Coordinates of C-alpha atoms in Angstrom, one line a residue:
X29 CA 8.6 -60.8 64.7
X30 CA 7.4 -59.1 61.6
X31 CA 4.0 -61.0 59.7
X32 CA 5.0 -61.4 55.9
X33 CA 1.8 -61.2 53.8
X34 CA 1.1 -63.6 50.9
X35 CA 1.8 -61.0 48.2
X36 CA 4.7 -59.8 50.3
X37 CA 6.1 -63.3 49.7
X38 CA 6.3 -63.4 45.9
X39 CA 8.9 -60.7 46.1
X40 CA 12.3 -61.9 45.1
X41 CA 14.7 -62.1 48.2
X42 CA 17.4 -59.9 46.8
X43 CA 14.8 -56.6 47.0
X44 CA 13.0 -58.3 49.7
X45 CA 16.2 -57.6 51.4
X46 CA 17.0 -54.1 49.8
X47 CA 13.3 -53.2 51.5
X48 CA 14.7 -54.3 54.7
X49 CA 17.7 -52.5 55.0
X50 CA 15.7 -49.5 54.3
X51 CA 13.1 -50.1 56.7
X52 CA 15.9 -50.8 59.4
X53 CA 17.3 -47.3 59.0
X54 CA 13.9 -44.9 58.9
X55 CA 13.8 -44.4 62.2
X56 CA 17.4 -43.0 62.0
X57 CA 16.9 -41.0 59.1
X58 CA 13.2 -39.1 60.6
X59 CA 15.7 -38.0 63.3
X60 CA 18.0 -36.1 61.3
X61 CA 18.3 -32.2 60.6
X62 CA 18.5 -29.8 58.0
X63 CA 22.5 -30.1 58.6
X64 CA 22.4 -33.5 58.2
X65 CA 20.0 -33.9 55.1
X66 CA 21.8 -30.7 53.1
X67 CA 25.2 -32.4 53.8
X68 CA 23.9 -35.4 51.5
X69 CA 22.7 -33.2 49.0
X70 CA 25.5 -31.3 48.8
X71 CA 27.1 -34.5 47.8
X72 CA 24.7 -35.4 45.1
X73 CA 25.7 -32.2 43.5
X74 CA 29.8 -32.2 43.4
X75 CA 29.6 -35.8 41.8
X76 CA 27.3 -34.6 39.5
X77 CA 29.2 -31.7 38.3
X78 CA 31.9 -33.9 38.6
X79 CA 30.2 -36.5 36.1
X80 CA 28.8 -34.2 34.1
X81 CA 29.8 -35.6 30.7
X82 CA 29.5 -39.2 31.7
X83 CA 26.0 -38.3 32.0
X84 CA 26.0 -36.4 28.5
X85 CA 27.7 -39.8 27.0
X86 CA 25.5 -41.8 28.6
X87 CA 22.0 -39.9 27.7
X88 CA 23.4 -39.7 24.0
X89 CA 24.0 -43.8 23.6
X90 CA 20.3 -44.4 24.9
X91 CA 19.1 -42.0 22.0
X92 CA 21.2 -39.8 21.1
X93 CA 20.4 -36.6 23.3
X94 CA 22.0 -33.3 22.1
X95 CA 24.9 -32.5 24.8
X96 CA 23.2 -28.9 25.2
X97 CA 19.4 -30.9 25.7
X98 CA 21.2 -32.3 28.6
X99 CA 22.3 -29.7 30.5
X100 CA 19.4 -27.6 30.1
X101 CA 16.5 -30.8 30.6
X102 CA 18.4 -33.1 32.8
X103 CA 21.4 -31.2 35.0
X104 CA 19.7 -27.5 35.4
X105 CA 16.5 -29.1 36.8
X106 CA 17.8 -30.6 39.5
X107 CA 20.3 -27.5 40.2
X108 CA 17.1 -25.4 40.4
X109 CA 15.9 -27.8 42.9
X110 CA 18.9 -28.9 44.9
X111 CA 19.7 -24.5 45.4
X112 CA 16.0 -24.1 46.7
X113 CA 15.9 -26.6 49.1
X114 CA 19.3 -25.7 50.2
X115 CA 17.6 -21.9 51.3
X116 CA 14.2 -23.2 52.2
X117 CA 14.8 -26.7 54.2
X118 CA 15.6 -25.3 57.6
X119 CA 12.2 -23.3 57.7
X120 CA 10.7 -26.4 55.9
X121 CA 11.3 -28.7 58.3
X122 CA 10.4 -26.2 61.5
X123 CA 7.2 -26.7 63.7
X124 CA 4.5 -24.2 62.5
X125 CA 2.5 -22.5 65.2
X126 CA -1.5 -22.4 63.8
X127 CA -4.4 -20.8 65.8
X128 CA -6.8 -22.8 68.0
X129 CA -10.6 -21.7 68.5
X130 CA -11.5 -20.1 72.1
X131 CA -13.2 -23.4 73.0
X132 CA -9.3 -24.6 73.4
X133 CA -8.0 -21.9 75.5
X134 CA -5.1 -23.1 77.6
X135 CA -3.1 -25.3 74.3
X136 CA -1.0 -24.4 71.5
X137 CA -1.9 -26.6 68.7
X138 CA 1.4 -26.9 65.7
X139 CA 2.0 -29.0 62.6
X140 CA 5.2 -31.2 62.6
X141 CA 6.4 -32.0 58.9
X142 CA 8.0 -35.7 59.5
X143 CA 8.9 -38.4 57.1
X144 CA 6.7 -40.8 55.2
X145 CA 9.4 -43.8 55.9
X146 CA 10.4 -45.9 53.0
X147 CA 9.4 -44.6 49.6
X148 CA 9.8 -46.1 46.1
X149 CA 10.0 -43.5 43.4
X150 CA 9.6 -45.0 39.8
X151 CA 11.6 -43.4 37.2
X152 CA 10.2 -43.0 33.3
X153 CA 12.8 -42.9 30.5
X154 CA 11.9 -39.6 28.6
X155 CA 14.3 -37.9 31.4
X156 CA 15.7 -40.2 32.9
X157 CA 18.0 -38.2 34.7
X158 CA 16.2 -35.3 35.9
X159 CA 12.8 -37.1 36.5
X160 CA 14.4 -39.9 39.1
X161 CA 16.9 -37.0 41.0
X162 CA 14.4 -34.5 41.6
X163 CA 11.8 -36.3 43.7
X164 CA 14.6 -38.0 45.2
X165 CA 16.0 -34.5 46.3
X166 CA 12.9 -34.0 47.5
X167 CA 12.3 -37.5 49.5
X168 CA 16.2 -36.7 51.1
X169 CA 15.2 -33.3 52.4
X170 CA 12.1 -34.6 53.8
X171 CA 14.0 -37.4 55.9
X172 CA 13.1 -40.8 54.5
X173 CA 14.6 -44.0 53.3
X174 CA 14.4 -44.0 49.2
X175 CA 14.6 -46.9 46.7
X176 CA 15.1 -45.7 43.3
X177 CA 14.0 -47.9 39.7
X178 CA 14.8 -45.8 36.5
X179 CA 13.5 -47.4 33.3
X180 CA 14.9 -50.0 31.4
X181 CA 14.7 -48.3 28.4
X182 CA 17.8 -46.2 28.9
X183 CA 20.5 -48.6 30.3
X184 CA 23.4 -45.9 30.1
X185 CA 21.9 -43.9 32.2
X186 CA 20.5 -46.1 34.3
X187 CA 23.8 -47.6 34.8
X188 CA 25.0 -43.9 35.5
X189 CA 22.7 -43.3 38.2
X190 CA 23.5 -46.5 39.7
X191 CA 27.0 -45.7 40.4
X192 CA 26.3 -41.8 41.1
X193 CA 24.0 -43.0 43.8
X194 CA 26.1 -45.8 45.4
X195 CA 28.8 -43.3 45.2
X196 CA 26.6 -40.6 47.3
X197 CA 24.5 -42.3 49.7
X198 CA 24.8 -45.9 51.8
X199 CA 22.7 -48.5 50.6
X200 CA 20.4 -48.3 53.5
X201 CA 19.3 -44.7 52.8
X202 CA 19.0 -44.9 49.4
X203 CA 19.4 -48.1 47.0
X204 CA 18.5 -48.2 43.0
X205 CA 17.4 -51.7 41.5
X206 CA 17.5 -52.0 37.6
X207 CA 15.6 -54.6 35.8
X208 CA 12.2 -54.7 33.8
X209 CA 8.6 -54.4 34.1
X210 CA 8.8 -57.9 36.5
X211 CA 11.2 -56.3 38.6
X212 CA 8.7 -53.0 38.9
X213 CA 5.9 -55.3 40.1
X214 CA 7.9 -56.9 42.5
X215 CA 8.2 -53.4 43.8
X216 CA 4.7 -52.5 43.9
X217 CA 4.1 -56.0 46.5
X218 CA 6.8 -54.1 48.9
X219 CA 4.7 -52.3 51.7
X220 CA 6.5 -48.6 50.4
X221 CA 4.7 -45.6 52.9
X222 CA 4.6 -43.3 49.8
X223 CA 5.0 -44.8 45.8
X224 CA 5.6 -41.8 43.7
X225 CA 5.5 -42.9 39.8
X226 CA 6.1 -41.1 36.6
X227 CA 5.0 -42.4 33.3
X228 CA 1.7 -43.2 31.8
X229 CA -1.8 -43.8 33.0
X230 CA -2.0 -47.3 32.5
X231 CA 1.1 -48.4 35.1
X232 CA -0.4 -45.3 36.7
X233 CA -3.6 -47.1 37.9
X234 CA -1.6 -50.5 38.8
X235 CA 1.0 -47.9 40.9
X236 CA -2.4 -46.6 42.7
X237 CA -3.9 -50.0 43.3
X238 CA -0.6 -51.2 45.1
X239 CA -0.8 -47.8 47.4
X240 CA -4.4 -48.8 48.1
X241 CA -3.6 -52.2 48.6
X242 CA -0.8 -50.6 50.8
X243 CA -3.5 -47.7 52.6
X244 CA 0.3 -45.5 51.8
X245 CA 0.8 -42.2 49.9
X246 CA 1.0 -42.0 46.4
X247 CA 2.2 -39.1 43.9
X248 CA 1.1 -40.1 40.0
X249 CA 2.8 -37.6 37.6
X250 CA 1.5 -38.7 33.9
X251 CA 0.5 -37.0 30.9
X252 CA -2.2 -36.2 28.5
X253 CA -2.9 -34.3 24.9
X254 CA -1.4 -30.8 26.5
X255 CA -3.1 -28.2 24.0
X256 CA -1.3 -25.0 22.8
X257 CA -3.7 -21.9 21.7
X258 CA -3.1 -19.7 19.4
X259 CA -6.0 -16.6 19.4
X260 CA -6.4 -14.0 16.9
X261 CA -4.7 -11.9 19.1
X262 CA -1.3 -13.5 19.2
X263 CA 2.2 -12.1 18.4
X264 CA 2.3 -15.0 16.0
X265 CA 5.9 -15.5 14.9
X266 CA 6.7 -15.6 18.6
X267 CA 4.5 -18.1 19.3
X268 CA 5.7 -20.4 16.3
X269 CA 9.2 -19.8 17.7
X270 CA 8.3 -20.9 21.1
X271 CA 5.9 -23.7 20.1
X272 CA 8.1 -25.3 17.9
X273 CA 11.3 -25.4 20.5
X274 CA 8.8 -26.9 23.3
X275 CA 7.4 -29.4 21.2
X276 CA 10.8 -30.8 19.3
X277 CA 12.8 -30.6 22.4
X278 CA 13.6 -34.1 23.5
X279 CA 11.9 -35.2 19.7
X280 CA 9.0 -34.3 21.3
X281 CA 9.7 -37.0 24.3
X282 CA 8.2 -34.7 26.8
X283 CA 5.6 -35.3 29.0
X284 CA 4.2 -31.2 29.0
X285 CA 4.9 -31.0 25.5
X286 CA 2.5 -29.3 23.2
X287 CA 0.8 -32.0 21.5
X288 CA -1.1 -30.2 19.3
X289 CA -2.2 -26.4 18.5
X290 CA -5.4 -25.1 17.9
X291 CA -5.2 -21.4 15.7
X292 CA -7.3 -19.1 15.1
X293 CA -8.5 -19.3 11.4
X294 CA -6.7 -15.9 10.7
X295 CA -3.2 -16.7 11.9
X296 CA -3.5 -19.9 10.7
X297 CA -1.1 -19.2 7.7
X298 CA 0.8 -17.2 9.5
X299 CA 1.5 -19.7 12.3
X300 CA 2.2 -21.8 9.6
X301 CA 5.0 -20.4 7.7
X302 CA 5.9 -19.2 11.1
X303 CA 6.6 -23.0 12.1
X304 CA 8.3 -24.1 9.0
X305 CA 10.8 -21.3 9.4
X306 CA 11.8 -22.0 13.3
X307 CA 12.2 -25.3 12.4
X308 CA 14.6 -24.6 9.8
X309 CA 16.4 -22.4 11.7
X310 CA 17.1 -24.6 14.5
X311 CA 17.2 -28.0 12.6
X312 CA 18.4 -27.5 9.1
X313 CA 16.8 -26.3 5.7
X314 CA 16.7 -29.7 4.2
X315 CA 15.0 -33.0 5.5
X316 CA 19.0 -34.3 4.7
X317 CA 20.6 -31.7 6.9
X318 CA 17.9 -32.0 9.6
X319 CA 18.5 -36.1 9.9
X320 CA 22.3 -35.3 9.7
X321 CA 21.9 -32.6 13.2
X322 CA 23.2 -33.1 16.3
X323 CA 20.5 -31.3 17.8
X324 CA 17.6 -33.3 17.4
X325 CA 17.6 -36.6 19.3
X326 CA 16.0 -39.8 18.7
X327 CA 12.8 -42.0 19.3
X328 CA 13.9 -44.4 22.7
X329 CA 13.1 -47.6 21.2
X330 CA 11.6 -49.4 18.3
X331 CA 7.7 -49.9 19.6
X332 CA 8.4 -45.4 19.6
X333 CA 9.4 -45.2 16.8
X334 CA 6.6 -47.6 15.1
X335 CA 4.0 -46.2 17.0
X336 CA 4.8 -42.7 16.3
X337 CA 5.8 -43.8 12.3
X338 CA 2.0 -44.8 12.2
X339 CA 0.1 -41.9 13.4
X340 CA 1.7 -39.8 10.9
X341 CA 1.0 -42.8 8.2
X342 CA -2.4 -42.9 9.2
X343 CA -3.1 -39.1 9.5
X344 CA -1.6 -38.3 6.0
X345 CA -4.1 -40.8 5.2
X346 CA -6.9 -39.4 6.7
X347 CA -6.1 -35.7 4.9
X348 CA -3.6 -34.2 7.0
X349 CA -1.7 -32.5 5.0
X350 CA 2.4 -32.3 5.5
X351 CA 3.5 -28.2 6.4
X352 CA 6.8 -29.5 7.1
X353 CA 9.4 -32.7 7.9
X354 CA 7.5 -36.1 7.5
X355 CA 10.6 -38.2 6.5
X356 CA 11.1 -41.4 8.8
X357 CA 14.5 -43.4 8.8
X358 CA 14.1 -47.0 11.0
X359 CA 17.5 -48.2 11.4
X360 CA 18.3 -45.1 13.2
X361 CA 15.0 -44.7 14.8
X362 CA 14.6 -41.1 13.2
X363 CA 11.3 -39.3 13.1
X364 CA 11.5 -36.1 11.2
X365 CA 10.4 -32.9 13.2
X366 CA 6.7 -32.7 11.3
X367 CA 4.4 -29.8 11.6
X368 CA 1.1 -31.1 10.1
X369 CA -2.1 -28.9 8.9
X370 CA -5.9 -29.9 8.1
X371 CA -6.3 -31.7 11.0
X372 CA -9.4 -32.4 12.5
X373 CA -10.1 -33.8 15.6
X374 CA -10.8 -37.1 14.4
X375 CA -7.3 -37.7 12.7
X376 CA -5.5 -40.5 14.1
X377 CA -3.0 -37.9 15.6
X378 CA -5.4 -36.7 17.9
X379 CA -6.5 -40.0 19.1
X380 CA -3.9 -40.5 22.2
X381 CA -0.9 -38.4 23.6
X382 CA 1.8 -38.6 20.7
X383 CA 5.0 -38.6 22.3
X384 CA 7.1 -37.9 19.6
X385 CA 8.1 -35.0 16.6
X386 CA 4.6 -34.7 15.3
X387 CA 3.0 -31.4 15.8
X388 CA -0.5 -31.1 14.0
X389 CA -2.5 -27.7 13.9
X390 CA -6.1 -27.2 14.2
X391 CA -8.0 -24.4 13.5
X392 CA -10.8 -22.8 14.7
X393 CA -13.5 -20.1 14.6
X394 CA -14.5 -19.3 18.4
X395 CA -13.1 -20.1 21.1
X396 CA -16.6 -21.7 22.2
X397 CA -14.7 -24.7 20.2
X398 CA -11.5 -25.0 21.7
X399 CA -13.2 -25.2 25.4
X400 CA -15.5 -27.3 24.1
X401 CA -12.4 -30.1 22.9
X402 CA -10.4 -29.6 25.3
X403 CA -12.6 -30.7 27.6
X404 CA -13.5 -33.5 25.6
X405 CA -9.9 -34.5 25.7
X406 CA -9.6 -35.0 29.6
X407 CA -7.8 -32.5 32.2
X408 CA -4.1 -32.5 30.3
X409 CA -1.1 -32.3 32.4
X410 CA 0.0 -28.4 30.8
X411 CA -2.1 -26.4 28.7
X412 CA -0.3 -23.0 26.9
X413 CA -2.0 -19.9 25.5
X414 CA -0.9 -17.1 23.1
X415 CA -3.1 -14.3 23.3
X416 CA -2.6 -10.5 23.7
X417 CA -5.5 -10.0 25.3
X418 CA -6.0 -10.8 28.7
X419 CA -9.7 -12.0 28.6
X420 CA -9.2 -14.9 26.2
X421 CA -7.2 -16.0 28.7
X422 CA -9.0 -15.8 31.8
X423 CA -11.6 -17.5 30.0
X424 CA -9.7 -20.4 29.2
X425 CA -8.3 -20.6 32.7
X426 CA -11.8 -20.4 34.0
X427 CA -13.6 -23.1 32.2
X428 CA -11.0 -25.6 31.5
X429 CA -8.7 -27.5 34.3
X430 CA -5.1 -28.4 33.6
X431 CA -2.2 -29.2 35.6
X432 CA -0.3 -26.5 35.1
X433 CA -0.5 -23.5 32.4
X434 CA 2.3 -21.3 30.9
X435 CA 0.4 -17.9 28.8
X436 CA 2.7 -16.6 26.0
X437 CA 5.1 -19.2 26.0
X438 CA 5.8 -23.2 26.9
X439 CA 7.2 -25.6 29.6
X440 CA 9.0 -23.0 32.1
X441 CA 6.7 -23.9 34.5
X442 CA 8.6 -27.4 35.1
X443 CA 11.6 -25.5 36.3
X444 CA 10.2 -23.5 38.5
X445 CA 10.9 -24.6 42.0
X446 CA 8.3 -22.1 43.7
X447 CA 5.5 -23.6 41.6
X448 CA 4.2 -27.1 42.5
X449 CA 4.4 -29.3 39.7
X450 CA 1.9 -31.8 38.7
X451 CA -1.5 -33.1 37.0
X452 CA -5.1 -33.6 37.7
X453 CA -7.2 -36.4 36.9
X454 CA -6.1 -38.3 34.3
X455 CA -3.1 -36.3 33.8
X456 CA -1.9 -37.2 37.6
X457 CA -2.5 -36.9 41.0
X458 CA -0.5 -35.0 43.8
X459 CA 2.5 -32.7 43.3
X460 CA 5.8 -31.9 43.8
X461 CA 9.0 -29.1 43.4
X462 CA 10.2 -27.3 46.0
X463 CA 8.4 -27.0 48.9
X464 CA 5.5 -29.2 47.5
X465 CA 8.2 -31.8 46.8
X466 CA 8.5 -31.6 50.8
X467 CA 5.1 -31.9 51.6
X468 CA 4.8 -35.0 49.2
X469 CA 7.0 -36.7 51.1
X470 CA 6.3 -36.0 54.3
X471 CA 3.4 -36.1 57.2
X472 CA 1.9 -33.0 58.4
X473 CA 1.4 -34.1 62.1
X474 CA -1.0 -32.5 64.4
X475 CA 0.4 -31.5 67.7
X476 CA -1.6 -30.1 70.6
X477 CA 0.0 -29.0 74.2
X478 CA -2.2 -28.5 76.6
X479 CA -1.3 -25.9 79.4
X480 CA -2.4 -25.9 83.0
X481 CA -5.9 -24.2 82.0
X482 CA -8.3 -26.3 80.2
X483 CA -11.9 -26.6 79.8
X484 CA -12.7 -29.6 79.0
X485 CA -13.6 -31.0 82.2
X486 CA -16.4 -29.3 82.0
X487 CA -17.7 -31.6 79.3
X488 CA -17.2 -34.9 81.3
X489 CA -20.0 -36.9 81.3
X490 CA -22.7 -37.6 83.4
X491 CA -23.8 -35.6 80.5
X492 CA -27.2 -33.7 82.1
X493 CA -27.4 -30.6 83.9
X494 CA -24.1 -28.1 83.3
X495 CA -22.4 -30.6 81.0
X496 CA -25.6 -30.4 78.5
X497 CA -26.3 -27.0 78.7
X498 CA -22.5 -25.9 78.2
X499 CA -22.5 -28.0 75.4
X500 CA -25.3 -26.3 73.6
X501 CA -24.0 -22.8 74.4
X502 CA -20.7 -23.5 72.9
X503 CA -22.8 -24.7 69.9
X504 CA -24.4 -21.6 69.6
X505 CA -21.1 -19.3 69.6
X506 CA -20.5 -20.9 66.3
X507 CA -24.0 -20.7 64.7

């Protein structure tokens, strides 16, 4: 008879019983194979080809997400991800033969990759797609039980992914719940072995409290003020090109977005006009034709749009001075993609992660400065360089820590399932893509087998005589 724990009983009975049907079928699951596990995948993928535009429709009525933003942020993701695990799962999932010291002649020591159990992965809404299928690819291929919760801030997809995954899996190997922030805590009393979270660092800490509470696994993928710099050296017009699709994509939704540049004094200018132009190109000439594009999706919500609505209010204020965009619409929830210049680093901009189409420019002198701010602004979750030169950016990689770093360009290191993918310190905790996605979700056991040789009777206690004195010699082999 299992003992239900006080906080365990404030959990509504319909998840309470969603849990259990999970927790009844681990067992099952930890014994499958690559066969098995590939098989379901292989699923996930027809219906979503299959669905392809119902996921398009159902991105663009939560805010309006350009059909093309969709297929390249949401459906090639998980492609990438789904087409590498397919190679790499079999030698995944295989034993791995490690050395042993002489001391343990006679055994053959291995790690065994199993399964976590029952995981919860927490979905954020900036992706909605893409950010609740990936680690679930990856908590599939690694064997365990999964219970899904996307954001109730896009109910179209949401509502998408609820049938995709009904449609793919049974309920007891993978379930999705919808509901709001109540329904999320209720979720964090569950006794998950692994809680893998994406979103910001304040439900961040109460995700990492509920694993401690829980002694299971955790995976915290976040955010931060991800910096973008621009040296003297820099093929500039490139690097406004790049900035401005990386930053604007998603209306700057993004959690690796660049949130801010920082260019040298000479190429400010340059940058500058270099900016204005991309964004013309890809948006429109005039703020009417860039509100009327299909290209450029909305803020998610009304607190968005307000919050973002007010950091450029406050920073236009405080002497930033409008380089291009700026206009605001609020029954629509439009933000202009805005490129701002005189910034400082005590605008209101640069006070917390902006999340939205505001892209302010700083400038600087040495580089002695930009090390020195950035690591006044916390370990970000992706940091990106322009430089020609090579020892700018070895420098920069040197003396500042980030989660991940792209030089010369922005945010391809998301989709690349060879790279792990994740943040440190404030910006996250733990990893996952590819074969880190594995390893995330799973339990590198240690396995020894000893042979009919072994040595360690010669250790036994009485410990005097032999026993002591082979205990110091095998000290000293190692001294």
């Amino acid at each position: 008879m299992r003992v239900v724990s006080v906080e365990e009983a404030l959990v509504p009975g319909d998840l309470q019983a969603v849990f259990d049907r999970l927790q009844a079928r681990r067992w099952e699951l930890a014994k499958t194979g690559p066969k098995e596990r590939l098989a379901r995948l292989e699923k996930l993928k027809a219906l979503l080809l299959e669905r392809r535009e119902e996921l398009a429709d159902a991105l663009h009525e939560d805010f309006h997400k350009p059909a093309a933003e969709v297929e390249a942020t949401e459906i090639l993701p998980v492609l990438l991800e789904l087409a590498h695990v397919q190679k790499h799962l079999k030698a995944w999932m295989k034993p791995r033969r490690v050395g042993a010291p002489l001391l343990l002649a006679g055994t053959k020591s291995e790690v065994h990759p199993e399964p976590k159990g029952v995981v919860l992965i927490l979905a954020p809404w900036n992706y909605p797609f893409h950010l609740l299928v990936s680690p679930l690819v990856a908590a599939v291929a690694a064997g365990n039980a999964v219970l899904c919760k996307p954001s109730e801030k896009t109910p179209g997809t949401a509502r998408f992914l609820a049938q995709l995954l009904r449609d793919v899996f049974p309920q007891d190997e993978v379930a999705l719940v919808e509901g709001g922030p109540e329904v999320g805590e209720s979720l964090l009393r569950l006794p998950f072995d692994h809680f893998f979270f994406t979103g910001g660092p304040r439900v961040g800490r109460r995700v990492m409290e509920a694993a401690a509470r829980h002694l299971a696994g955790v995976t915290l993928e976040l955010g931060g003020k991800s910096p973008v710099i621009v040296d003297a050296s820099a093929d500039v017009d490139t690097a406004a090109e790049r900035i401005v699709w990386g930053k604007f994509l998603n209306a700057g939704q993004t959690c690796i977005a660049p949130d801010h540049v920082w260019v040298h004094a000479s190429k400010e200018e340059a940058l500058l006009a270099g900016m204005k132009a991309a964004l013309e190109r890809f948006y429109g000439k005039t703020e009417e034709a860039r509100r009327a594009t299909p290209d450029f999706c909305r803020m998610v919500d009304d607190g968005a749009f307000k919050r973002v609505s007010r950091l450029l209010d406050e920073s236009v204020a405080g002497g930033a001075r409008v380089v291009a965009g700026g206009g605001v619409h609020a029954e629509t929830r439009y933000i202009a993609p805005t490129v701002l210049a005189d910034v400082t680093p005590e605008s209101a901009v640069m006070d917390e992660e902006i999340f939205g189409p505001l892209l302010p420019v700083l400038r600087f002198e040495s580089l002695d400065e930009v090390v020195t701010q950035v690591r006044a602004g916390g370990k970000p979750l992706a940091m990106y360089v322009f430089s020609q030169d090579e020892s700018p950016v070895e420098r920069l990689l040197k003396e500042t820590s980030a989660g991940g770093t792209v030089v010369n360009n922005v945010v391809l290191h998301n989709v690349n399932p060879h790279l792990p993918f994740g943040g440190v310190g404030q910006s996250g905790l733990g990893a996952y893509h590819g074969e880190a996605g594995f390893k995330a979700f799973s339990h590198e056991r240690a396995v020894v087998r000893q042979g009919r040789t072994a040595f360690t009777n010669l250790f036994f206690p009485p410990y005097r005589g032999k026993a002591q004195r082979l205990a110091r010699l095998a000290s000293k082999l190692f001294e």
